[in-house]
Tab-separated table of C-alpha atoms in Angstrom:
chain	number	residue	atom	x	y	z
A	114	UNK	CA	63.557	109.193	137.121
A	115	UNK	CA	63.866	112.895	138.314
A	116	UNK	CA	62.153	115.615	136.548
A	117	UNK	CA	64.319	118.251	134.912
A	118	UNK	CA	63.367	122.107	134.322
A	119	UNK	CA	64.988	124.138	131.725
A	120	UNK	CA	64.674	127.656	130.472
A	121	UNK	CA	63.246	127.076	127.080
A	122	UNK	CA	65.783	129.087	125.164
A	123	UNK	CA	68.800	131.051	125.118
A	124	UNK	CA	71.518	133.034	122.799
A	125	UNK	CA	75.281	133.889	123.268
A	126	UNK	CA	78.103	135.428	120.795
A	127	UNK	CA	79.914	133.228	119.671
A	128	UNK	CA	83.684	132.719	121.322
A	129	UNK	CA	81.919	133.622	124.050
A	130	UNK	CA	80.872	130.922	127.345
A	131	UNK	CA	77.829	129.621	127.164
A	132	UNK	CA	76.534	128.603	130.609
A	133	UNK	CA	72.907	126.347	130.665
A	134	UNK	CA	70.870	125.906	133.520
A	135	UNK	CA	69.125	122.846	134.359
A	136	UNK	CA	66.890	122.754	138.082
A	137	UNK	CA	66.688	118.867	139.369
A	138	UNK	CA	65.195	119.216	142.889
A	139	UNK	CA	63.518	115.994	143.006
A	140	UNK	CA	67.172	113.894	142.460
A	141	UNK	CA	67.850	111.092	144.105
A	142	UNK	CA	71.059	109.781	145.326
A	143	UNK	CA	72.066	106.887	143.048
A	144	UNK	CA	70.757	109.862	139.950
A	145	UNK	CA	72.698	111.177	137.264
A	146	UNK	CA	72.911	114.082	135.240
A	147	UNK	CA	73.052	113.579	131.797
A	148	UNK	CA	73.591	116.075	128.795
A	149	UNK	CA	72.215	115.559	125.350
A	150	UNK	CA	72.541	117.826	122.389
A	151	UNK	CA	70.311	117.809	119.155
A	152	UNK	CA	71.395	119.872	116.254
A	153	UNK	CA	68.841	120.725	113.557
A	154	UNK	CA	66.362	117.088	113.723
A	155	UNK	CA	69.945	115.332	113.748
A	156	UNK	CA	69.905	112.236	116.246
A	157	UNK	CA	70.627	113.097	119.802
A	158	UNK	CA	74.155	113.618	120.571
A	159	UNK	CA	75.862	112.818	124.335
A	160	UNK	CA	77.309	115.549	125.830
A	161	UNK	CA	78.708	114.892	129.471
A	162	UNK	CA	77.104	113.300	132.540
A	163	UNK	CA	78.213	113.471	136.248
A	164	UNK	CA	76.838	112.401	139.715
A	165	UNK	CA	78.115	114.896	142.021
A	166	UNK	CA	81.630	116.349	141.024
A	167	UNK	CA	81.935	118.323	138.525
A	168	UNK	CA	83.123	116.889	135.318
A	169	UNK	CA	85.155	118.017	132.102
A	170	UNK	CA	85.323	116.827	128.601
A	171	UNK	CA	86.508	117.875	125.478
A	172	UNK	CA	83.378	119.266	124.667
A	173	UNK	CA	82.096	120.664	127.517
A	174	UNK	CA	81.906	121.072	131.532
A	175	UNK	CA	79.286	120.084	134.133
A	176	UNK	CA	78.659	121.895	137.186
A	177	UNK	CA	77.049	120.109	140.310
A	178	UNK	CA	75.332	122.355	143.203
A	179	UNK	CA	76.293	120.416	146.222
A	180	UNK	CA	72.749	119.789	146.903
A	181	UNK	CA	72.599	118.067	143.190
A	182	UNK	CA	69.330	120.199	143.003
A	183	UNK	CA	70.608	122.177	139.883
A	184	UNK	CA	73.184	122.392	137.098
A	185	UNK	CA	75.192	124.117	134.649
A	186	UNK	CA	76.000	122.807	131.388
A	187	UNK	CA	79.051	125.302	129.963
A	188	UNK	CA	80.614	125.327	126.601
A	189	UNK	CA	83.734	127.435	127.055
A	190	UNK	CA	84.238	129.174	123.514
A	191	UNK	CA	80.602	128.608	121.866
A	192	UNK	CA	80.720	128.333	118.034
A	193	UNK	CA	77.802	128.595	115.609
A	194	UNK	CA	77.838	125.143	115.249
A	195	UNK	CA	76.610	124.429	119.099
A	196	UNK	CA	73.509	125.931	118.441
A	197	UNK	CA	70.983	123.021	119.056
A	198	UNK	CA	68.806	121.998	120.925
A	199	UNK	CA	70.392	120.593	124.760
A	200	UNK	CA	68.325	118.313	126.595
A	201	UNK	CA	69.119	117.886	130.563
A	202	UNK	CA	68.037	114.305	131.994
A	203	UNK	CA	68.411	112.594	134.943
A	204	UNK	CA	68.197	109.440	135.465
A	205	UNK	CA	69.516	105.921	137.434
A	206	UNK	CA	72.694	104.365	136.483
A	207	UNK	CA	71.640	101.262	134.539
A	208	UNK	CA	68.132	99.744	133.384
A	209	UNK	CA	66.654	103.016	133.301
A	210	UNK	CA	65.440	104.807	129.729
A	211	UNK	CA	66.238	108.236	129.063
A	212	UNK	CA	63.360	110.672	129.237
A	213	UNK	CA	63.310	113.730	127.457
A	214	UNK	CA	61.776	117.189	127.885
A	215	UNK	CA	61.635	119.768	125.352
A	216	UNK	CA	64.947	120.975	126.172
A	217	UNK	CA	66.794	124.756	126.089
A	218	UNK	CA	67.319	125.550	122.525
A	219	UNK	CA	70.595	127.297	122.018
A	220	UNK	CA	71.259	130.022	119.133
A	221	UNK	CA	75.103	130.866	119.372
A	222	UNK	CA	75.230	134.436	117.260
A	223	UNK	CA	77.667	136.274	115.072
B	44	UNK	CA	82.628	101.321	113.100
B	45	UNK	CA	79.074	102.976	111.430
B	46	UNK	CA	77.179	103.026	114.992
B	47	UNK	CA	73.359	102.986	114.470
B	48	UNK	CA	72.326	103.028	111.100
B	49	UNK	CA	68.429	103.837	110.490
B	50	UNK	CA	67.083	102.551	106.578
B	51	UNK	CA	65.240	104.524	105.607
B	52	UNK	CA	66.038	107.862	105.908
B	53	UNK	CA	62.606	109.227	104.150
B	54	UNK	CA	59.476	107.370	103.602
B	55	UNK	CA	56.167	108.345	102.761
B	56	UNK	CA	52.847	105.787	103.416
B	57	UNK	CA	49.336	106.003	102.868
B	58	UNK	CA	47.004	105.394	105.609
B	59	UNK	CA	46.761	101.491	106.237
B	60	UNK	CA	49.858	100.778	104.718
B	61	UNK	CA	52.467	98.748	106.618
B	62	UNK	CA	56.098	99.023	107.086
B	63	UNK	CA	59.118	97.996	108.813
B	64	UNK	CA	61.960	100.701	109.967
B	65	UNK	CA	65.457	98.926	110.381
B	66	UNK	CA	68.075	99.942	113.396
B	67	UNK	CA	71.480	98.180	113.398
B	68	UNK	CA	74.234	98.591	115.773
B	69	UNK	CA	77.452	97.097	115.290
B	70	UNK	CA	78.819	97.620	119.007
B	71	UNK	CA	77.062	95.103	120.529
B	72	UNK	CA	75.134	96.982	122.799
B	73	UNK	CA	72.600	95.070	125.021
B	74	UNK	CA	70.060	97.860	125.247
B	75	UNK	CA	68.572	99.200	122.037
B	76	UNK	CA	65.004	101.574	122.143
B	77	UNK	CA	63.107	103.543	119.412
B	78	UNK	CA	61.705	106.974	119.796
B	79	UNK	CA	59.029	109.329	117.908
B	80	UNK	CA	60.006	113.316	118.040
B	81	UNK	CA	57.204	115.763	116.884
B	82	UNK	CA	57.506	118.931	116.028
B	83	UNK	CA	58.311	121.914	118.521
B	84	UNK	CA	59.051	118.279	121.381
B	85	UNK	CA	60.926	116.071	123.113
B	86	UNK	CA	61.851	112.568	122.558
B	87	UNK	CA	59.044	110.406	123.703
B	88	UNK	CA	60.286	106.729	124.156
B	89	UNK	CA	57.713	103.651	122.094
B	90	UNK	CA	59.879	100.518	122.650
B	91	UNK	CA	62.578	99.493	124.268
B	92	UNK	CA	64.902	96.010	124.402
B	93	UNK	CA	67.505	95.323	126.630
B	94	UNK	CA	69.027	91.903	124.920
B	95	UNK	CA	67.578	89.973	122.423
B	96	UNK	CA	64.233	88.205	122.635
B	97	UNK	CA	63.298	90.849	125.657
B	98	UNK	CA	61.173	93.976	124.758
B	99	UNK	CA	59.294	95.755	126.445
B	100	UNK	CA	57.346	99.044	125.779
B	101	UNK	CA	58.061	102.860	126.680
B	102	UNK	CA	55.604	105.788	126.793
B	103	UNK	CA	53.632	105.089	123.560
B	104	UNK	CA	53.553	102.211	122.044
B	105	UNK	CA	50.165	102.249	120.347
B	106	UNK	CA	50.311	101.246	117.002
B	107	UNK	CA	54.224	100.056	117.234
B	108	UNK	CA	55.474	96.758	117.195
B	109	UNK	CA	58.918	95.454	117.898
B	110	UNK	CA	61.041	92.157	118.289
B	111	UNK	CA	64.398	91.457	119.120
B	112	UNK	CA	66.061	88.060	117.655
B	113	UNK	CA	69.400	89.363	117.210
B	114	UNK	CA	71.744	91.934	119.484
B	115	UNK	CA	72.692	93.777	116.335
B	116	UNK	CA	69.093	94.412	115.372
B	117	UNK	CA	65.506	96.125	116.455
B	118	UNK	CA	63.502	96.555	113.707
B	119	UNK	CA	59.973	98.497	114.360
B	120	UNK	CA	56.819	97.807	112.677
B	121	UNK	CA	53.885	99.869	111.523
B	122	UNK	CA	51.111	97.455	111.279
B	123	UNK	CA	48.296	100.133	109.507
B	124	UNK	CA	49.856	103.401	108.957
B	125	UNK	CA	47.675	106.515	110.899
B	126	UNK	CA	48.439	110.252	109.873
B	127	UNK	CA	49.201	110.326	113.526
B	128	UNK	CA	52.324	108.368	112.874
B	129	UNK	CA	53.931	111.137	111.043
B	130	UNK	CA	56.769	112.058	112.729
B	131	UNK	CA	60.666	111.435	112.808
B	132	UNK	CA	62.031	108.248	114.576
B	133	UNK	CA	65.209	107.796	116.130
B	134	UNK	CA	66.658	104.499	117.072
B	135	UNK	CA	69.262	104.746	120.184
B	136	UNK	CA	71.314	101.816	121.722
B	137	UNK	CA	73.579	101.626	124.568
B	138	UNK	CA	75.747	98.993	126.704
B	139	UNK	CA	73.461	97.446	130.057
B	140	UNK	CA	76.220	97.947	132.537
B	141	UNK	CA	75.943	98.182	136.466
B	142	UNK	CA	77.640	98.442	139.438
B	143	UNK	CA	77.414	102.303	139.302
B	144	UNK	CA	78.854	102.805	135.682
B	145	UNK	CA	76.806	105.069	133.067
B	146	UNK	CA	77.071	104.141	129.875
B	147	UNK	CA	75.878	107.138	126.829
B	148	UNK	CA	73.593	105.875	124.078
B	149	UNK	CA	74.094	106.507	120.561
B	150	UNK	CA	71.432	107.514	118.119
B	151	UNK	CA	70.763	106.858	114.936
B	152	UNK	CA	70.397	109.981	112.259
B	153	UNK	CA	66.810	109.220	111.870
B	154	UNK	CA	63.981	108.353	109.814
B	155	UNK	CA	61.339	110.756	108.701
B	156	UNK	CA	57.982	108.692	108.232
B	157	UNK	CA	55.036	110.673	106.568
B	158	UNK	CA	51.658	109.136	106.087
B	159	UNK	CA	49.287	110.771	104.112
């Protein structure tokens, strides 16, 4: 599976967009983007994934560069309670475990 | 449904001790794997099962074992207990699905394993 590069933290005001970076040059083709969240030691938490459109949940959006090479994780109207931990991955489809890095920790202020 | 569920949530050992951390899933996942998180990292994968009576292991497995006789359970064993053990384990399972189809995993809430 691809290596993933993060910033290692960040802070926004809450109501406020929070947009997180992830850098992916090495991804293959048939690779994935996957979005984890962590809040305070809490088990892992799924956040969105996408393969090269750009996808929308109800907790979140994912933005692909058209190279796939990097992308954004954004929570529209960050709350206190999104600050965590969020963990970028990339990985295969199926078979494949999910490797994680330390992650961009989050602190969504006052 | 409850998910993953993780017994215990606390336990404390002394060194050479034994023990067994339970992971159930009740959504009959194929793929089930245990993890170890330190402090200030990532999670680093120890086992990993993708149907019952198939295991195999991740990045460290040293020290772990596991089996896999049901699809509802993964239990992970600590034969003799090292300080170097002390950590917090998650269990995670997922559906095995191809054809191009992702699947998320769930996690468990935990267990934080001290040995002393």
């Amino acid at each position: 599976d691809a290596k993933t590069t993060q910033p290692p933290s960040m802070d926004c005001a809450e109501g406020r967009a929070a947009n997180l970076p992830c850098n992916h040059s090495t991804i293959s083709g048939n690779e994935y983007v996957y979005w984890y969240r962590q809040i305070h030691s809490q088990g892992p938490q799924y956040i969105i994934h996408g393969l090269k459109n750009n996808e929308t949940n109800e907790m979140a959006s994912l933005i692909i560069t058209e190279d796939r090479k990097s992308s954004t994780l954004i929570l529209p109207h960050a709350t206190l309670r999104d600050t965590a931990v969020y963990y970028c991955i990339v990985r295969v489809a199926y078979g494949s475990k999910l490797t994680f890095g330390k992650g961009i920790t989050l602190s969504v202020r006052p | 449904n409850a998910g993953v569920t993780q017994t215990p949530k606390f336990q404390v050992l002394k060194t050479g001790q034994s023990m067994t951390l339970q992971c159930a899933q009740d959504m009959n996942h194929e793929y089930m794997s245990w993890y170890r998180q330190d402090p200030g990292m990532g999670l680093r994968l120890i086992h990993y099962s993708v149907g019952a009576g198939i295991t195999d292991q991740g990045e460290v497995p040293n020290g772990y074992n596991v089996s896999r006789s049901t699809t509802e359970d993964f239990p992970l064993r600590l034969l003799s207990a090292a300080p170097s053990q002390t950590s917090v384990y998650f269990c995670a399972s997922r559906p095995q699905v191809g054809g191009g189809s992702s699947p998320e995993a769930f996690f468990g809430q935990g267990t934080r394993l001290t040995v002393v």
